[in-house]
Tab-separated table of C-alpha atoms in Angstrom:
chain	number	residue	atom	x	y	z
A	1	UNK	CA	-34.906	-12.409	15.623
A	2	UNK	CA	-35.215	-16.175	16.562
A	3	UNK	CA	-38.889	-17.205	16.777
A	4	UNK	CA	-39.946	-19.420	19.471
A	5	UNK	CA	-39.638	-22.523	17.566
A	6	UNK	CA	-35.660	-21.853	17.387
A	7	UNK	CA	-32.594	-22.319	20.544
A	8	UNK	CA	-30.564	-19.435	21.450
A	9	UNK	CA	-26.849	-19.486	20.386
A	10	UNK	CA	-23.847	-18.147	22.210
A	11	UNK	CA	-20.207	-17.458	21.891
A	12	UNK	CA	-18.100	-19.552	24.930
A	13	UNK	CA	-14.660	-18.897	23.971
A	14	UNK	CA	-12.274	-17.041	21.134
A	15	UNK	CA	-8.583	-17.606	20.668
A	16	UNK	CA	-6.471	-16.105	17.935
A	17	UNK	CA	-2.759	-16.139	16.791
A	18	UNK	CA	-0.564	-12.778	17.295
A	19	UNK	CA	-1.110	-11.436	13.930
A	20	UNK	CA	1.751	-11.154	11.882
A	21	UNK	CA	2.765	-8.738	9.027
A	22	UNK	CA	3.489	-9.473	5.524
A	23	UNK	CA	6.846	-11.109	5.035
A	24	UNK	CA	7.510	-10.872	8.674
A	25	UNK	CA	7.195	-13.623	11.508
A	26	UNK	CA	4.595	-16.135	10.646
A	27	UNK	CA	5.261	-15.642	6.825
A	28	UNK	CA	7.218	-19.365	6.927
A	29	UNK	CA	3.692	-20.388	8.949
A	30	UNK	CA	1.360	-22.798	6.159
A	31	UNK	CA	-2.580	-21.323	6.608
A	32	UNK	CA	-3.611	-25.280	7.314
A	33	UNK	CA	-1.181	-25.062	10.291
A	34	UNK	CA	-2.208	-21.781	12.153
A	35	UNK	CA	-5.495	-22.974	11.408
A	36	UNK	CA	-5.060	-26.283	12.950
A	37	UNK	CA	-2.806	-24.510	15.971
A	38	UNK	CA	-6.298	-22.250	16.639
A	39	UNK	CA	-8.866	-25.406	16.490
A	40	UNK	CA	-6.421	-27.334	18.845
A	41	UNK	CA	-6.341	-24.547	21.206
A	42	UNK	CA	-10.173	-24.234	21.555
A	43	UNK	CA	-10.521	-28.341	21.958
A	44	UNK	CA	-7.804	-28.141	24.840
A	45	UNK	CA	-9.931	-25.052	26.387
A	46	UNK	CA	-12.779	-26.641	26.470
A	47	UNK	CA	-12.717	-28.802	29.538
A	48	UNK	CA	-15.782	-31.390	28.291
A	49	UNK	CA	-13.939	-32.045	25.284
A	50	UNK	CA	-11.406	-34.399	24.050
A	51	UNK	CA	-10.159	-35.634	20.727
A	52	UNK	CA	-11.975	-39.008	21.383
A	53	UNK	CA	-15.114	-37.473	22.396
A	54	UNK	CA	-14.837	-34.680	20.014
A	55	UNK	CA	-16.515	-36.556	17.300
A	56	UNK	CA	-20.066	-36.795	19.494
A	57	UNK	CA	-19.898	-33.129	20.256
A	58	UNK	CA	-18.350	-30.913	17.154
A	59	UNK	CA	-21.537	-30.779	14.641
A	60	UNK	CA	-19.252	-28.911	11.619
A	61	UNK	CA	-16.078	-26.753	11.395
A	62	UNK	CA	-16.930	-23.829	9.699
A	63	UNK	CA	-13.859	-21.740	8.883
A	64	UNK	CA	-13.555	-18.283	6.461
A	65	UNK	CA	-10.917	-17.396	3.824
A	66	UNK	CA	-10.379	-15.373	1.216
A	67	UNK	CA	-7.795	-16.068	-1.114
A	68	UNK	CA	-8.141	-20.171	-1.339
A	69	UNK	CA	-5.392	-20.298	-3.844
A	70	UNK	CA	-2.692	-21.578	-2.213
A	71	UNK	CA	-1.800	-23.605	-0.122
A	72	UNK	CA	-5.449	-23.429	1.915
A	73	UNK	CA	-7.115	-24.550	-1.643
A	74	UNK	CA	-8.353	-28.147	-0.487
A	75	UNK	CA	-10.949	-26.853	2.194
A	76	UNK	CA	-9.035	-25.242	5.076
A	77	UNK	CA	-10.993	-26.014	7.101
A	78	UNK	CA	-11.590	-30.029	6.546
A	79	UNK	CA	-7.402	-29.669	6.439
A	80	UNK	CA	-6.851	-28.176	9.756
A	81	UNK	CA	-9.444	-30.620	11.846
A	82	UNK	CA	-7.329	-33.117	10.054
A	83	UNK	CA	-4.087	-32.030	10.945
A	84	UNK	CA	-5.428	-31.776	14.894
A	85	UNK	CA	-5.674	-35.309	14.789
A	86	UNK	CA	-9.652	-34.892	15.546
A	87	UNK	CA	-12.180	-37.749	14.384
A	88	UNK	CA	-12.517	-38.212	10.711
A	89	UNK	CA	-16.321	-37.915	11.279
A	90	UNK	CA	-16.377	-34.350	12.120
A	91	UNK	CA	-17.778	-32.490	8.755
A	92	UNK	CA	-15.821	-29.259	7.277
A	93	UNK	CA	-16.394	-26.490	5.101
A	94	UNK	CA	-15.115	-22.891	4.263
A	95	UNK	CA	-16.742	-20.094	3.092
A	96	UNK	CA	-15.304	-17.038	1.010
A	97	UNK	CA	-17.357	-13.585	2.010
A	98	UNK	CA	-13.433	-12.215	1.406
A	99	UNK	CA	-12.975	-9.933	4.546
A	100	UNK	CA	-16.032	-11.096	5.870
A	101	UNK	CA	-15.556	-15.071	5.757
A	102	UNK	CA	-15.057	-15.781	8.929
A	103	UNK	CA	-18.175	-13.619	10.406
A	104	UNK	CA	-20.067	-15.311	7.802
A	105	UNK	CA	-18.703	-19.120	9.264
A	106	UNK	CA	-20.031	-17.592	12.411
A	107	UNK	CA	-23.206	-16.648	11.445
A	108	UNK	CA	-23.755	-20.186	9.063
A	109	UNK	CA	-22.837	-21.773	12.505
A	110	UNK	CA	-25.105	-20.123	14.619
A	111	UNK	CA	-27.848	-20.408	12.005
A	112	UNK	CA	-27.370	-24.146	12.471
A	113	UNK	CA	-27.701	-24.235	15.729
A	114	UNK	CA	-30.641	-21.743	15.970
A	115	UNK	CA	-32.115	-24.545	14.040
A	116	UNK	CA	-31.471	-27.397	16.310
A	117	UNK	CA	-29.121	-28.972	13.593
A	118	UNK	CA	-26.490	-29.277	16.191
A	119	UNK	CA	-25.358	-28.170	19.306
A	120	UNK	CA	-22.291	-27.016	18.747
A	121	UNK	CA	-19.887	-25.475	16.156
A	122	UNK	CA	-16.128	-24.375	15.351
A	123	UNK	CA	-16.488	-21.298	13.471
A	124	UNK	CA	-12.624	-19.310	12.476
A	125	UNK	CA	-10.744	-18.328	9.577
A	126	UNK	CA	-7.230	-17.872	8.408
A	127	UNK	CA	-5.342	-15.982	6.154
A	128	UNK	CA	-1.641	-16.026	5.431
A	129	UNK	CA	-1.362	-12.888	3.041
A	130	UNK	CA	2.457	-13.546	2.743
A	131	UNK	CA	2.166	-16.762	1.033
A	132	UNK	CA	-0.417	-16.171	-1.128
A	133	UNK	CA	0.860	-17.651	-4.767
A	134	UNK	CA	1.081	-15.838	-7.646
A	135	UNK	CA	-0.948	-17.685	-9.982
A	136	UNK	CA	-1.115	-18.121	-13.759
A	137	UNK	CA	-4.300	-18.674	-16.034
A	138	UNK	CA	-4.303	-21.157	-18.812
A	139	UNK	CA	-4.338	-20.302	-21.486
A	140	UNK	CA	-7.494	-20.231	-24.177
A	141	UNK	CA	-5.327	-21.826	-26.838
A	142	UNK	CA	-2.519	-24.251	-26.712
A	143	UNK	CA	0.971	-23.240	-27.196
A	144	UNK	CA	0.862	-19.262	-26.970
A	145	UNK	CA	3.706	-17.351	-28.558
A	146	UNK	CA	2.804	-14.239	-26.381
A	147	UNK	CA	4.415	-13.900	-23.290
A	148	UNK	CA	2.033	-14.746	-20.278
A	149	UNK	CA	1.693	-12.600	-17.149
A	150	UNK	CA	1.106	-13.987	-13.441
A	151	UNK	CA	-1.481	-11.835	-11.058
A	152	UNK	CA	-0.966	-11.251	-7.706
A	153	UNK	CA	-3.896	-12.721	-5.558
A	154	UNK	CA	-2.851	-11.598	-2.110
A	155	UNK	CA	-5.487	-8.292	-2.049
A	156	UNK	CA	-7.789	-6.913	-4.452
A	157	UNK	CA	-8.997	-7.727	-7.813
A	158	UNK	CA	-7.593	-9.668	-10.181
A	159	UNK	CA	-8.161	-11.235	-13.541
A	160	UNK	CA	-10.986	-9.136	-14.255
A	161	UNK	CA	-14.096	-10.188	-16.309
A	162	UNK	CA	-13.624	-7.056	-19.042
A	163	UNK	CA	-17.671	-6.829	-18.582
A	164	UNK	CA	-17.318	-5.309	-15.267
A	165	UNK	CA	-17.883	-2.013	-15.226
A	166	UNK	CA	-14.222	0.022	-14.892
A	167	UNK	CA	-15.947	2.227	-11.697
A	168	UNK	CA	-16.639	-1.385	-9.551
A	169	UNK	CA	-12.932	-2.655	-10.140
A	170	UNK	CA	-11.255	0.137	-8.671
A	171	UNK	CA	-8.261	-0.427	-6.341
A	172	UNK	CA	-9.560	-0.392	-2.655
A	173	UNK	CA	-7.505	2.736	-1.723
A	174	UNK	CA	-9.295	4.494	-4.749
A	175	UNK	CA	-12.292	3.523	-3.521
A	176	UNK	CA	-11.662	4.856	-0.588
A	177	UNK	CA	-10.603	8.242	-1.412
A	178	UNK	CA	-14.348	8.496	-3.361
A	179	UNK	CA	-15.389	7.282	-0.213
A	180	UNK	CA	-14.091	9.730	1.564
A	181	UNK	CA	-14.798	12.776	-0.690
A	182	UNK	CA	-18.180	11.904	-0.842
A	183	UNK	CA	-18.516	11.809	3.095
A	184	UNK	CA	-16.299	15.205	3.897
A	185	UNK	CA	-13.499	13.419	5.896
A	186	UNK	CA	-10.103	14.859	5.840
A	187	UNK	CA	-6.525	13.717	6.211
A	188	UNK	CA	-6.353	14.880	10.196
A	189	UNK	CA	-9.205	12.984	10.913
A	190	UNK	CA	-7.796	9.709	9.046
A	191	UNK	CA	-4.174	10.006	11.073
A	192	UNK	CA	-6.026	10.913	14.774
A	193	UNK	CA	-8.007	7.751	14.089
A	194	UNK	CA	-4.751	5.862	13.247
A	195	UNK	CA	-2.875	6.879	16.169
A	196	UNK	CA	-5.691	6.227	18.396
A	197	UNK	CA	-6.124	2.511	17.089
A	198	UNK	CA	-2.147	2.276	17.707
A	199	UNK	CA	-2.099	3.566	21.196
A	200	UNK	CA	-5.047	1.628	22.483
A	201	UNK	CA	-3.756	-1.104	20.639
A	202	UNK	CA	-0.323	-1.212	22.364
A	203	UNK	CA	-1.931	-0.478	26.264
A	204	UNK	CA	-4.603	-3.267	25.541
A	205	UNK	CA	-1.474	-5.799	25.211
A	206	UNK	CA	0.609	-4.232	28.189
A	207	UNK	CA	-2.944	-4.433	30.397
A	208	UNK	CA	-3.067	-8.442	29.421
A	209	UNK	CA	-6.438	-7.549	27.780
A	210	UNK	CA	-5.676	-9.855	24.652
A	211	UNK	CA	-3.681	-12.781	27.011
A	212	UNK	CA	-7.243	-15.189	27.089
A	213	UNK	CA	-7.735	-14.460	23.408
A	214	UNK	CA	-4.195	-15.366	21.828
A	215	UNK	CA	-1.775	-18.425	21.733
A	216	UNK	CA	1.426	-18.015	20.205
A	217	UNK	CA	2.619	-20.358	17.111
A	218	UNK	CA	5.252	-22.507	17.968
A	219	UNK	CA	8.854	-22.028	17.053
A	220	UNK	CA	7.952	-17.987	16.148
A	221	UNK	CA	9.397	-15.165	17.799
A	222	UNK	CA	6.115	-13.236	17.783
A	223	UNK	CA	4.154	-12.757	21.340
A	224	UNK	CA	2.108	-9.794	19.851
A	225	UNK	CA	0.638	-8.024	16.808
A	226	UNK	CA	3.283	-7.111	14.951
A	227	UNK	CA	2.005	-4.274	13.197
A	228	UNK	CA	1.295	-2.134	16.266
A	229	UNK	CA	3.215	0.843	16.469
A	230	UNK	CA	3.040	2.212	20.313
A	231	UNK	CA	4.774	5.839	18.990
A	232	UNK	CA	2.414	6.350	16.614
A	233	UNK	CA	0.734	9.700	16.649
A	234	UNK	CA	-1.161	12.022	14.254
A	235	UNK	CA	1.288	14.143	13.884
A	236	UNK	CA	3.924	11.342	12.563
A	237	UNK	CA	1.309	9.842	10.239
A	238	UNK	CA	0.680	12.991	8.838
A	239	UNK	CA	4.151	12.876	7.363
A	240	UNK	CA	3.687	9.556	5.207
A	241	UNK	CA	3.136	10.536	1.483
A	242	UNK	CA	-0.197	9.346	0.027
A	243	UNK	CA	-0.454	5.869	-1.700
A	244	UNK	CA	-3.070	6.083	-4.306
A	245	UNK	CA	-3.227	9.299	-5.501
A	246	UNK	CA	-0.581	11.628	-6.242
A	247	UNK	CA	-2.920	14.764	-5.923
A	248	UNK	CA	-5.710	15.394	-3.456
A	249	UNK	CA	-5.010	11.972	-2.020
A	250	UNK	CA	-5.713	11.394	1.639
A	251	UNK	CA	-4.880	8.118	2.047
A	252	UNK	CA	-1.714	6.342	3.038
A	253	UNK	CA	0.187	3.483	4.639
A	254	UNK	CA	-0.592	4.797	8.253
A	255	UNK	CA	-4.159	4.945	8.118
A	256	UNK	CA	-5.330	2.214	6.560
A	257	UNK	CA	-4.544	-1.121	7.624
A	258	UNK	CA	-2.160	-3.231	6.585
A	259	UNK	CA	-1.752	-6.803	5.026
A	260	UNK	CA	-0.874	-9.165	7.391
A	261	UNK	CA	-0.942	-13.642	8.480
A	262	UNK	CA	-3.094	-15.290	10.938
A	263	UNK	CA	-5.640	-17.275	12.402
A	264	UNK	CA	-9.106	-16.800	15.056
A	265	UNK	CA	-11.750	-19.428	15.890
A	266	UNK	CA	-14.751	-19.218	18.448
A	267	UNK	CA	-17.081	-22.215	20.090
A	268	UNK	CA	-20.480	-21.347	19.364
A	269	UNK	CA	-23.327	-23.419	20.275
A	270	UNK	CA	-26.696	-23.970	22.424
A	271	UNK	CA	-27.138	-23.976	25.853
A	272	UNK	CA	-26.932	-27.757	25.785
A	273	UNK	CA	-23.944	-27.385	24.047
A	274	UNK	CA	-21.955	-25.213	26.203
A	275	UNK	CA	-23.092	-27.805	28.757
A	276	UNK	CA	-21.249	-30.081	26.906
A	277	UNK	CA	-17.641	-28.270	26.205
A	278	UNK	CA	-17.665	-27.209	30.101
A	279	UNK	CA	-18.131	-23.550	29.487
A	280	UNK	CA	-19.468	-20.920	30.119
A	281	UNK	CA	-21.152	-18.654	27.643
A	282	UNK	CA	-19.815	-15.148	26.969
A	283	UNK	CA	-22.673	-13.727	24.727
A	284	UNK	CA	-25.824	-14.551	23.254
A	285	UNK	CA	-25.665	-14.122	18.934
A	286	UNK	CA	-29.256	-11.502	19.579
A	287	UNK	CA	-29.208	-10.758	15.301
A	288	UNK	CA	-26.912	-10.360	12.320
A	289	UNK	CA	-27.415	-9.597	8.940
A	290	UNK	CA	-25.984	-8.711	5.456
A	291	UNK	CA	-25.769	-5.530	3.232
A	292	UNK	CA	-24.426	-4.532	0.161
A	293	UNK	CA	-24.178	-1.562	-1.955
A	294	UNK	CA	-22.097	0.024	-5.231
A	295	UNK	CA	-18.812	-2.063	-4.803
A	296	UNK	CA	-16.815	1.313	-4.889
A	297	UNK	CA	-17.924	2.162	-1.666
A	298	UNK	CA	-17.534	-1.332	-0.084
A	299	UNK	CA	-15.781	0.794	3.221
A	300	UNK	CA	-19.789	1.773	3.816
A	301	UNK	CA	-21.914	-1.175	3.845
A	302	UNK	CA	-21.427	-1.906	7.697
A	303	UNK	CA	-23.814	1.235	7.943
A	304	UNK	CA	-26.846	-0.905	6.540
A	305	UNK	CA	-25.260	-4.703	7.890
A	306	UNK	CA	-25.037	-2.920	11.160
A	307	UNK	CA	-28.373	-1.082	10.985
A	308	UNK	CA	-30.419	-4.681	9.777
A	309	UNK	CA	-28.830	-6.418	12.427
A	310	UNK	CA	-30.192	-4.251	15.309
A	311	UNK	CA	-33.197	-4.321	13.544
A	312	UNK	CA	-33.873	-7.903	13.803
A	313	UNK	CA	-32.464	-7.915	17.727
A	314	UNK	CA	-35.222	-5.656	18.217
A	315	UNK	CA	-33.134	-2.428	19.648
A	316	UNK	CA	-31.387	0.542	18.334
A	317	UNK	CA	-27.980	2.422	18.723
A	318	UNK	CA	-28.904	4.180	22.005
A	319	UNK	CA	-28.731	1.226	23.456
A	320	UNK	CA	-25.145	-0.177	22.248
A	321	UNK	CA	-22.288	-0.204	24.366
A	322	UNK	CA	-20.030	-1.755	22.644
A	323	UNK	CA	-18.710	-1.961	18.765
A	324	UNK	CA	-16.106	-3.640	17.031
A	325	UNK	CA	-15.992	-1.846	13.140
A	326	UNK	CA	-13.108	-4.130	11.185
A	327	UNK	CA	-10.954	-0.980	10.583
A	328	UNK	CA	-10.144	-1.562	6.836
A	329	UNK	CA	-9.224	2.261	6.263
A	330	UNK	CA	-9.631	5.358	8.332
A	331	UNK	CA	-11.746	7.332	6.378
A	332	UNK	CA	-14.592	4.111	6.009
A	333	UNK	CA	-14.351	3.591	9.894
A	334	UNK	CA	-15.308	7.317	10.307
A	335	UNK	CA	-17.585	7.216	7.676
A	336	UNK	CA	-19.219	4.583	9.272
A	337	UNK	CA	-19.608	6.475	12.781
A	338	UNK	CA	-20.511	9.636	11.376
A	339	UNK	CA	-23.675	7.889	9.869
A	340	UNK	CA	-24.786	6.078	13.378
A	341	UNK	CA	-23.888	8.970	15.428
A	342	UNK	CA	-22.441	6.566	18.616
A	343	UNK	CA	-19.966	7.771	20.533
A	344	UNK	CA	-16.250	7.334	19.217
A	345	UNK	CA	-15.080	6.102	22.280
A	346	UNK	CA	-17.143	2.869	22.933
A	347	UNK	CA	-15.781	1.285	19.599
A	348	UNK	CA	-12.500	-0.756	19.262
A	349	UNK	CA	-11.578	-0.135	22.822
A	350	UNK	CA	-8.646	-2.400	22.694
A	351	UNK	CA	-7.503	-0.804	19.449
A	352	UNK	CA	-8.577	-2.096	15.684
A	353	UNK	CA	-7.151	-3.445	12.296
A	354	UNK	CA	-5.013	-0.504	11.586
A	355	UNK	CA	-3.133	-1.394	14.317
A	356	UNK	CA	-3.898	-4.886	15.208
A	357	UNK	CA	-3.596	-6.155	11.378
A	358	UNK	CA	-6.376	-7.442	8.765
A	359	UNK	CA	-5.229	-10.892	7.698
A	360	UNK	CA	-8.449	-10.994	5.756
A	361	UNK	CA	-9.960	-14.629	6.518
A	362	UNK	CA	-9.516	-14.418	10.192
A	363	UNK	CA	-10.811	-10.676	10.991
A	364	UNK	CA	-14.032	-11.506	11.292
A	365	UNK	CA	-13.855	-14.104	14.210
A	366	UNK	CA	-11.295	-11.602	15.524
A	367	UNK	CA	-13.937	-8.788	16.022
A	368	UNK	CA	-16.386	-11.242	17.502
A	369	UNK	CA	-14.490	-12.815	19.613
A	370	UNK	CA	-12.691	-9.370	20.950
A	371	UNK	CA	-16.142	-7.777	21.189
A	372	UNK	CA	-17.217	-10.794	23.402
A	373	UNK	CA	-14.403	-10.870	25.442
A	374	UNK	CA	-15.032	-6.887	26.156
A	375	UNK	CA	-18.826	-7.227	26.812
A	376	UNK	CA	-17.937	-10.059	29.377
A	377	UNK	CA	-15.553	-7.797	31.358
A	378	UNK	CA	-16.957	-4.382	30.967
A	379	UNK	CA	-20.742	-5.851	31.704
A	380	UNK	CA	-22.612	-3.547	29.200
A	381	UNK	CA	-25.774	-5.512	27.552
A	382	UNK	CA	-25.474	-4.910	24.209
A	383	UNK	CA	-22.800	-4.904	21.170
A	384	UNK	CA	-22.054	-4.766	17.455
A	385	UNK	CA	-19.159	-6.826	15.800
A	386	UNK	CA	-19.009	-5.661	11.623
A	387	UNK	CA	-17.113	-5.562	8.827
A	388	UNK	CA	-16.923	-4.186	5.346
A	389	UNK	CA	-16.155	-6.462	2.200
A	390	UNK	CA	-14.560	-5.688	-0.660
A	391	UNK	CA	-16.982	-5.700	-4.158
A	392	UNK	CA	-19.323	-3.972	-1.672
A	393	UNK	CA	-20.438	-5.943	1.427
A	394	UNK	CA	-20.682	-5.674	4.996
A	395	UNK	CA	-22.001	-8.092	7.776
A	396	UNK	CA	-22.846	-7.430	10.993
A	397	UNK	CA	-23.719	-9.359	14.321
A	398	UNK	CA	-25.503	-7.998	17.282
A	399	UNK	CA	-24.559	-9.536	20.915
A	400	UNK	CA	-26.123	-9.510	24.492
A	401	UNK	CA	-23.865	-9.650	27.389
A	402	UNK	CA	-24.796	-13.446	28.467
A	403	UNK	CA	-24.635	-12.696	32.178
């Protein structure tokens, strides 16, 4: 993918918080400040850095989130470096791809340095679903007499432009049950995939597997995803009544994943730059690349992201050993496998969203930074980290095992 004019990039080192669940542990957390706990993390892990020489070496802070309506509004990203107490000079932005934000800051990062721009980058996200404001839209005329109605903007669509077409705006669990129908995948295959995500969720955090890739907030009871359920198993989900529809409906609280708080960030940068932080790379960024398709079936456009991105590395499935798939629902995750035909077992080893949690800014660092993390210890060569995006997106980024 990189012609010879351009410098490698890799991935040195991933940190996250323990996600939390809506309204549960880190719900009194602020986005800026699980943002700023992440970015302070990485600086203190990266033993050629310090907050007076951070200035020289940091070339941007690129961070992802979705929502961007509360209390994260002012550039999260500019907001957390701030609150680190890192040098003023460091430049910040964020970018909204909504589930995909943060894979995007990762791939806008590594496209800088793949340039030469600079040799290093802070690439994350953030989300804190539980604080998410309900918000209020002025009004075209002064002084209504009507009574005015707040939307919700934690998930989903809201104030709709009324030229959308109805079939796009459809709630995500609708558009997953189309999804579904049109791919053949049943309830029992939706509630084995759960449990499975739950299970190897719950052994990955009693092997230690996520200890190097989390830091726990401050003041907050929480040492591990909260959502995880270690007892869940196909034959409990299957008991959970359907959400969306009330007929023919397949999908439901248990197998899809759930709305959740909390932050991921990765060091990317050159060879030069790793040289500079003190580390050691993980993985080499080998492609990536976008996709979209009818926003209805948003839960398949990893198929194409995924598919473009292996593409430009210059290899195909056969030779993958490793994928992360953002597990928004059950029946897009399978979709998704059934249509590369890998192996069910080599993707989310260490459990996915379902389990783990989805706070929608941070997921996408999450995946890469858990799929590099894997790679290093398991030694296979090549991997996939990909998500889909709601109003029909998906991204994807190939890696190559950097040692």
């Amino acid at each position: 993918m990189l012609g010879a004019h351009m410098q490698d990039v890799f991935v040195y080192q991933g940190v996250r918080t323990p996600f939390g669940k809506v309204g549960g542990a880190l719900s009194g957390q602020r986005p800026d400040d699980l943002a700023e706990l992440v970015i302070s993390t990485l600086v203190e892990q990266a033993p050629g850095l310090s907050p007076e020489n951070a200035g020289e070496i940091v070339g941007e802070v690129i961070f992802g989130n979705a929502n961007g309506a509360g209390e994260e509004n002012r550039n999260v990203a500019r907001m957390a470096w701030l609150l680190a107490k890192l040098p003023v000079s460091v430049p910040a932005t964020t970018i909204n791809r909504l589930c995909g934000s943060s894979l995007d800051a990762a791939i806008s990062g590594a496209r800088q340095i793949a340039l030469g721009e600079t040799e290093v980058i802070l690439a994350g996200g953030v989300e804190s679903m539980s604080r998410a404001p309900w918000v209020l839209p002025k009004t075209e005329r002064p002084f209504p007499m009507a009574n005015l109605e707040l939307a919700n903007s934690t998930l989903g669509w809201r104030l709709i432009n009324e030229r959308m077409p109805s079939e796009w705006t459809v709630s995500l669990g609708e558009a997953t049950e189309q999804l579904r129908e049109r791919h053949g995948i049943d309830r029992e295959r939706q509630d084995a995939f759960a449990a499975r995500s739950h299970e190897l969720a719950a052994r990955a955090w009693e092997e230690g597997r996520f200890d190097e890739l989390t830091v726990n907030v401050p003041g907050v009871d929480l040492d591990r995803d909260e959502t995880i359920r270690p007892g869940a198993t196909a034959e409990k989900l299957a008991g959970l009544r359907t959400v969306f529809r009330s007929e023919n409906g397949t999908v439901t609280a248990g197998n899809a994943s759930p709305m959740n708080d909390g932050a991921s960030a990765v060091w990317l940068g050159s060879a030069a730059g790793g040289e500079q932080l003190g580390l050691s790379p993980q993985v080499r960024i080998a492609g990536w690349a976008a996709a979209a398709n009818e926003p209805q079936y948003f839960g398949y456009a990893p198929v194409e992201a995924s598919n473009k991105a292996l593409a430009r590395a210059g290899i195909g499935w056969g030779e993958v050993g490793a994928v992360e798939l953002n597990e928004a629902f059950a029946a897009q995750s399978l979709a998704c496998l059934d249509a590369w035909d890998i192996d069910p077992e080599i993707v989310n080893a260490w459990g996915g969203a379902i389990a783990i949690g989805h706070p929608l800014g941070a997921s996408g660092t999450r995946v890469l930074a858990t799929l590099a993390k894997r790679m290093e210890l398991s030694g296979e060569r090549w991997g996939v980290a990909t998500l889909c995006i709601g109003v029909g997106q998906g991204l994807a980024v190939v890696l190559e095992n950097a040692n």
